[in-house]
Coordinates of C-alpha atoms in Angstrom, one line a residue:
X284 CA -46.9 37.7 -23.8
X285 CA -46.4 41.1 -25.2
X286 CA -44.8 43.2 -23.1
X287 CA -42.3 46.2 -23.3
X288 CA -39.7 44.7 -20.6
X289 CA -37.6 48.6 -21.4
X290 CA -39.6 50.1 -19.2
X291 CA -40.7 49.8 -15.2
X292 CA -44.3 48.6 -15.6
X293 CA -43.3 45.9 -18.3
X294 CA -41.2 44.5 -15.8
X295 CA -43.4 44.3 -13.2
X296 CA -46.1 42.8 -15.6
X297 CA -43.8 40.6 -16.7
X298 CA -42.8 38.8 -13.3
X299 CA -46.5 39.4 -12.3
X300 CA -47.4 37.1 -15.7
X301 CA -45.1 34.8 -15.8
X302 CA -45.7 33.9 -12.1
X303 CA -49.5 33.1 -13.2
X304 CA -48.0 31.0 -15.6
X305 CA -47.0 29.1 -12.9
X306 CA -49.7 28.7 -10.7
X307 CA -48.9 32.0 -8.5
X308 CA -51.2 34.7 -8.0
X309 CA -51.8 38.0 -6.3
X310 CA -53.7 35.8 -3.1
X311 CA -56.0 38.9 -2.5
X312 CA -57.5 38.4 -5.4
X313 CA -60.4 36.8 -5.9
X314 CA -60.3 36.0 -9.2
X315 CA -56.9 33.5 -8.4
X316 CA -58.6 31.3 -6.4
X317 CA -56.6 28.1 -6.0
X318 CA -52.9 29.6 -6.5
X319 CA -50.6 29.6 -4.5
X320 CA -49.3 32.3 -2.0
X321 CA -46.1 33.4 -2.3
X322 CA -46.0 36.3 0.5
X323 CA -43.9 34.2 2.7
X324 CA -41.7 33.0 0.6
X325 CA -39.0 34.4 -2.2
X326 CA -38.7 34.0 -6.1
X327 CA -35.5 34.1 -7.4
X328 CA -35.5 36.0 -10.7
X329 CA -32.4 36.1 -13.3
X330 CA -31.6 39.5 -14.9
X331 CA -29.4 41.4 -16.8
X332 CA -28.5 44.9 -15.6
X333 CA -31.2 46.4 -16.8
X334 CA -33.8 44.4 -15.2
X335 CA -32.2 44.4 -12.0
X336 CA -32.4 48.2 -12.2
X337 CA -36.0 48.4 -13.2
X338 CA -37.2 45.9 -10.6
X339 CA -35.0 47.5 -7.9
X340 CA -37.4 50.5 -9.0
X341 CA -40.6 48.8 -9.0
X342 CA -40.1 47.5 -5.6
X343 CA -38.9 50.9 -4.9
X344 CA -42.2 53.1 -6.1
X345 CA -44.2 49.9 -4.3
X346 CA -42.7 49.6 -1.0
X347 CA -45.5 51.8 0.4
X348 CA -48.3 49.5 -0.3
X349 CA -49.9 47.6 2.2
X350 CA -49.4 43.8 0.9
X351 CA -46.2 41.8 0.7
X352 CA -47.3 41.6 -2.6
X353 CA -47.9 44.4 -4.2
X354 CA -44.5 45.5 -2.7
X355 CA -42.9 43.0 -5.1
X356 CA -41.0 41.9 -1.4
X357 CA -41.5 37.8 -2.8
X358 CA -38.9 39.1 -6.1
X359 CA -35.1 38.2 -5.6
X360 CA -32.6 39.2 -8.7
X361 CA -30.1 36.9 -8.8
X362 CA -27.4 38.7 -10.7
X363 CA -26.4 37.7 -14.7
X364 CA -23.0 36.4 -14.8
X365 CA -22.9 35.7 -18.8
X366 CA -23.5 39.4 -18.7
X367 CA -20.6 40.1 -16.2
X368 CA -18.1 38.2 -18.3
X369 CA -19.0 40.3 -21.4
X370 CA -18.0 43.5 -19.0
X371 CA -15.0 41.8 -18.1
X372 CA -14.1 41.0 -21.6
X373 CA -14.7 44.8 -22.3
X374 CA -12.7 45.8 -19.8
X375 CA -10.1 44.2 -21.2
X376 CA -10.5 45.8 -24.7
X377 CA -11.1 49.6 -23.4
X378 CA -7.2 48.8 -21.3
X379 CA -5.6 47.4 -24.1
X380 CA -7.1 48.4 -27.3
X381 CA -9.0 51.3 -27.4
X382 CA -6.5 53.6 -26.0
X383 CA -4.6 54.8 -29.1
X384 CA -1.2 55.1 -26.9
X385 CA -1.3 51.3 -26.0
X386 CA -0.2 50.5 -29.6
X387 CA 3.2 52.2 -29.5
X388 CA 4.4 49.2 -27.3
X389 CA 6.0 46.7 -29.3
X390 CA 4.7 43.9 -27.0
X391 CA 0.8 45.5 -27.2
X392 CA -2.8 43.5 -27.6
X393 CA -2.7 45.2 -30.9
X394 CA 0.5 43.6 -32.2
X395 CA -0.5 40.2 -31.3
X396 CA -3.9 40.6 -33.3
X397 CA -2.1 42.0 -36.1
X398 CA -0.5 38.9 -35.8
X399 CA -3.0 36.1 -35.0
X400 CA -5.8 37.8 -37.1
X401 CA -4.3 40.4 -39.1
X402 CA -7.3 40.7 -41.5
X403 CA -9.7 41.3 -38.9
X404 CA -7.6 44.7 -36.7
X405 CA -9.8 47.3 -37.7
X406 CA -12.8 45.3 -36.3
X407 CA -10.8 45.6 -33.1
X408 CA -10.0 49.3 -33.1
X409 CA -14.1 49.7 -32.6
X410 CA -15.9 47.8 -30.9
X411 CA -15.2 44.0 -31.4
X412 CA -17.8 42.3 -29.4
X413 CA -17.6 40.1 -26.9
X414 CA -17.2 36.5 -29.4
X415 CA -14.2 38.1 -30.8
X416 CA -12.9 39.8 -27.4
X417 CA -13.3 36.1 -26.1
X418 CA -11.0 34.4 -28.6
X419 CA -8.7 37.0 -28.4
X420 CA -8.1 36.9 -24.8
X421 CA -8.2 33.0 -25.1
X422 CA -5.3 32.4 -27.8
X423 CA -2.7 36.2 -27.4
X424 CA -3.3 34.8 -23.2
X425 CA -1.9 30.9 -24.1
X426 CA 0.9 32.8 -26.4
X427 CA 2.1 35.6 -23.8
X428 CA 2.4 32.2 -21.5
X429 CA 3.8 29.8 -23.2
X430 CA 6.3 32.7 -24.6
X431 CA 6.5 32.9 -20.5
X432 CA 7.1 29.3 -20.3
X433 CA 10.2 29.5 -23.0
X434 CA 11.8 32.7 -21.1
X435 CA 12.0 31.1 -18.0
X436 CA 12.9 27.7 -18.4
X437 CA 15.6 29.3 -21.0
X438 CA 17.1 31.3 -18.0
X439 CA 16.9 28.2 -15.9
X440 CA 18.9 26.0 -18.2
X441 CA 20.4 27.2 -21.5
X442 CA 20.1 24.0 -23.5
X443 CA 16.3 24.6 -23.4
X444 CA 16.4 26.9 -26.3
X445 CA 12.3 26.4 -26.9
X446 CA 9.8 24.1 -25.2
X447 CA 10.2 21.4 -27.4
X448 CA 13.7 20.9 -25.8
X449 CA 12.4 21.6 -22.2
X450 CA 9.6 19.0 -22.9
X451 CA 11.8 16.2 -24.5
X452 CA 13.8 16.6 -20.9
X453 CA 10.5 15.1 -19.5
X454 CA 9.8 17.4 -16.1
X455 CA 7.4 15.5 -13.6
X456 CA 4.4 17.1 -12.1
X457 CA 6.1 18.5 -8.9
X458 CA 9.0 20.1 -11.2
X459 CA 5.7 22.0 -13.0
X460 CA 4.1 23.0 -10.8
X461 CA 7.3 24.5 -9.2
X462 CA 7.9 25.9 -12.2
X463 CA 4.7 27.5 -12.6
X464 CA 4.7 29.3 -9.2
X465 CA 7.8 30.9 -10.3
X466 CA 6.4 32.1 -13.4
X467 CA 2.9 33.6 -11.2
X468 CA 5.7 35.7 -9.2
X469 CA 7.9 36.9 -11.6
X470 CA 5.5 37.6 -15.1
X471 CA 2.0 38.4 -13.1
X472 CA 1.7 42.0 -11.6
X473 CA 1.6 41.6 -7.7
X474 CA 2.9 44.5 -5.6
X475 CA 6.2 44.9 -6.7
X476 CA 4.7 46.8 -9.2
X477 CA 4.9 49.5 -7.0
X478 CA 9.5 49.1 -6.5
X479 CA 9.0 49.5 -10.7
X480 CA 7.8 52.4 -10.7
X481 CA 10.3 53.7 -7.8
X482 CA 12.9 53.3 -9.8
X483 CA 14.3 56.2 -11.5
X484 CA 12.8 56.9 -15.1
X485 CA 15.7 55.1 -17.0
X486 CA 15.5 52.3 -15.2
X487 CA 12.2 51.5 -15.6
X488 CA 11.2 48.7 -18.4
X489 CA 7.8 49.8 -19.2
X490 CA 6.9 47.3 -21.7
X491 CA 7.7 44.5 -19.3
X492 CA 5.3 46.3 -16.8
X493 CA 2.8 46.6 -19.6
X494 CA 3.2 42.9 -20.1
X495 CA 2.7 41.8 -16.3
X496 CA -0.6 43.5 -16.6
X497 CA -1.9 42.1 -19.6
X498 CA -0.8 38.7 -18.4
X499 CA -3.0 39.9 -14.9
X500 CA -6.0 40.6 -16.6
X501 CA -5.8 37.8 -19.3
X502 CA -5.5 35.2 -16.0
X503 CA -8.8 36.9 -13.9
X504 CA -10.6 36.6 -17.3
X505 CA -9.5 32.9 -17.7
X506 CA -10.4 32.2 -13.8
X507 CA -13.7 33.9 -13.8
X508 CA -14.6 31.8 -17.2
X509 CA -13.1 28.2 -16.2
X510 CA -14.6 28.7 -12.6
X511 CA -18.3 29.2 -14.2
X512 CA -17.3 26.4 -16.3
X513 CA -16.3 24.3 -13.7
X514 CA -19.4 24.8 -11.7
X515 CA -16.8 26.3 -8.8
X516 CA -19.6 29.2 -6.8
X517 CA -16.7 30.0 -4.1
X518 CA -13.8 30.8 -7.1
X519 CA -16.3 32.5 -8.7
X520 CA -17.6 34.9 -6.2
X521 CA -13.1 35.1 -5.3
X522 CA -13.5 36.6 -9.1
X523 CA -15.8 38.7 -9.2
X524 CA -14.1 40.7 -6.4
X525 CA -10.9 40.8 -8.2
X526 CA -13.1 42.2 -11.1
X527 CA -15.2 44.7 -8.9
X528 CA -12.2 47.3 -8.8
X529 CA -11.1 47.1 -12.3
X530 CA -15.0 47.4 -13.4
X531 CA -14.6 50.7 -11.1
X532 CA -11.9 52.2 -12.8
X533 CA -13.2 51.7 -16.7
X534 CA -16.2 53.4 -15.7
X535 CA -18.6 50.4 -15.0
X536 CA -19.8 51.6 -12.1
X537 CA -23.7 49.9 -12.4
X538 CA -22.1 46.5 -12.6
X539 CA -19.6 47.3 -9.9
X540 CA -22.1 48.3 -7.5
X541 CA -24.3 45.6 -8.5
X542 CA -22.0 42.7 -7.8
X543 CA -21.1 44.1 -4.5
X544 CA -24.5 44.4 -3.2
X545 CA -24.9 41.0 -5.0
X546 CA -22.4 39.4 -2.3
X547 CA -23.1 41.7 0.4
X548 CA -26.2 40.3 0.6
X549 CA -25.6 36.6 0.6
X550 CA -22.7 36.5 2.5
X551 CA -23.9 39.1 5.4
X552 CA -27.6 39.5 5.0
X553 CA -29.4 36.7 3.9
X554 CA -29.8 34.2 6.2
X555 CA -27.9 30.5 5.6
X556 CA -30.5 28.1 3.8
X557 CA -31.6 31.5 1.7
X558 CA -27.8 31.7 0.8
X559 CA -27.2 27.9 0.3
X560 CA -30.1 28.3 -2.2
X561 CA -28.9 31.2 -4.4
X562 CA -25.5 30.4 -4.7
X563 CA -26.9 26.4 -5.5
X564 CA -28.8 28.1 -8.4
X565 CA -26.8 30.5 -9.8
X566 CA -25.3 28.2 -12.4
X567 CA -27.0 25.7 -14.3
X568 CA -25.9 22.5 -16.4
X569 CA -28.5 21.9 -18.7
X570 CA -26.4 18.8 -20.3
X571 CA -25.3 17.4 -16.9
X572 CA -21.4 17.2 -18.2
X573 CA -18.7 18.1 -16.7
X574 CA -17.1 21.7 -17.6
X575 CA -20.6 22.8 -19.2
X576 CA -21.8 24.7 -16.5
X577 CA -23.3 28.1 -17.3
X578 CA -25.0 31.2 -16.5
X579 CA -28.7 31.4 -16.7
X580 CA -29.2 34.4 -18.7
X581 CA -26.5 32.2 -20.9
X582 CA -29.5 29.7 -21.7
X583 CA -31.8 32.6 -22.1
X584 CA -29.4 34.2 -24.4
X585 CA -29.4 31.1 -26.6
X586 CA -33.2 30.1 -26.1
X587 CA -33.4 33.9 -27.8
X588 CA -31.5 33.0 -30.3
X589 CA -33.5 30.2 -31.6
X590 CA -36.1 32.2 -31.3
X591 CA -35.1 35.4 -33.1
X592 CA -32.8 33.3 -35.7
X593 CA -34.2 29.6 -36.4
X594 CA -37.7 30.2 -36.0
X595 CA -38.0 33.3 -38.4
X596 CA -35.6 31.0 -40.7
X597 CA -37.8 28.6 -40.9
X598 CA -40.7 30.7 -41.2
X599 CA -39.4 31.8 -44.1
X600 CA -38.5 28.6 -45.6
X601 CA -41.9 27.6 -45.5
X602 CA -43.5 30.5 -46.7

């Protein structure tokens, strides 16, 4: 199938082949005899941005056609969420890293990957990618916590110097989680941000503010990927609207506007088996474990990179 999926008609030509493929045809035509018809019924397609855009467009320029399909009415984007987590994981980099003035803090992203990678900052200082963005947000996050961990239970009890001392004293579960709910009121930005910045300019302790909204963002990032994870549709639609603003603010206003037509639509427009059915195949779990959910443009991510990578590898092996 070659086919130039940048532009509008490759799109459409695209869905329209890969639909024969499968035994669905244009039922007007004559040619097709024996598919099946479609008109009635929906086809959920997965998409990055991009395609969503294009397709958006194509039904756009067809909606004046006579036929339910040629109007491309049967095609359903089901939105990319692999792709969404990459936005998120940029977002994260163009608060924290890319603004030159968010190094002076002594408690910055940049000093903890000067200390947890300190070979690899100026790959950070451009743009880092979304592996590294990943790790990054994975290991500084479990530091700036468990560093959250050893401030607190220090203030609770002054014989817990460091964690090994708190964890030697053995705490049971309902003692954790206590203690955890304390630390998501005090070290996460909520709306006391707001009494900070109240306060007169002396007064206010900007790095520990700058710290209660790294720890913010470094949480949604770690919900929105342990939710896909887990399989969890509700948490992760709860995440994407937490993520909806700050996608807003960076400038990423396609995805923002994407995702909330995304939800708009299944939670007040589509009608209940159609939204039982999208938000059932929004994640897959090719190996049927637990915690190995994923996105579907995930899987066609990977299935193009053994196609790109290990095929033309071994094409030149044997050659």
């Amino acid at each position: 199938m070659d086919i130039n999926n940048l532009t509008v008609s490759g799109n459409i030509w695209a869905v329209v082949d890969l639909l024969a493929q499968g035994g669905i045809d244009d039922p007007g035509n004559t040619r097709a005899l024996g598919t099946q018809d479609v008109s009635l019924y929906v086809v959920l397609v997965h998409g990055d941005l991009g395609t969503g855009e294009r397709l958006q467009a194509a039904q756009l320029h067809c909606s004046i056609d006579a036929t339910l399909w040629n109007r491309f009415q049967h095609v359903i984007l089901i939105p990319s969420l692999f792709h969404l987590k990459m936005a998120c994981a940029d977002a994260v980099w163009q608060c924290f890293l890319q603004p030159l003035s968010a190094w002076e803090d002594e408690t910055s992203l940049m000093r903890n990957v000067s200390q947890l990678q300190p070979k690899k900052t100026s790959i950070y200082c451009l743009k880092p990618g979304f592996r590294h963005m990943h790790q990054l947000i994975w290991h500084a996050g479990t530091v700036q916590q468990l560093d959250c961990w050893r401030a607190h239970v220090g203030k609770k009890n002054r014989t817990w110097v460091n964690l090994e001392m708190f964890t030697s004293s053995e705490p049971g579960l309902d003692k954790l989680k206590q203690i955890a709910d304390e630390l998501a009121l005090e070290y996460v930005v909520s709306h006391r941000l707001y009494q900070l910045w109240n306060r007169e300019p002396k007064e206010r302790n900007m790095q520990f503010k700058n710290t209660l909204l790294l720890n913010k963002y470094f949480l949604l990032y770690k919900e929105l990927s342990y939710s896909m994870n887990h399989g969890d549709i509700v948490r992760v639609e709860m995440s994407i609207m937490t993520w909806i603003p700050i996608l807003k603010a960076i400038g990423k206003h396609k995805y923002a506007m994407h995702m909330t037509t995304f939800l708009l639509n299944v939670h007040f427009v589509y009608p209940p088996g159609f939204k039982k059915a999208i938000r059932y195949h929004i994640l897959v779990n090719p190996s049927g474990k637990p915690m190995k959910w994923r996105a579907v443009d995930w899987c066609v991510e990977l299935n193009n990179l053994f196609t790109q990578v290990v095929s033309s590898t071994t094409y030149i092996c044997t050659k």
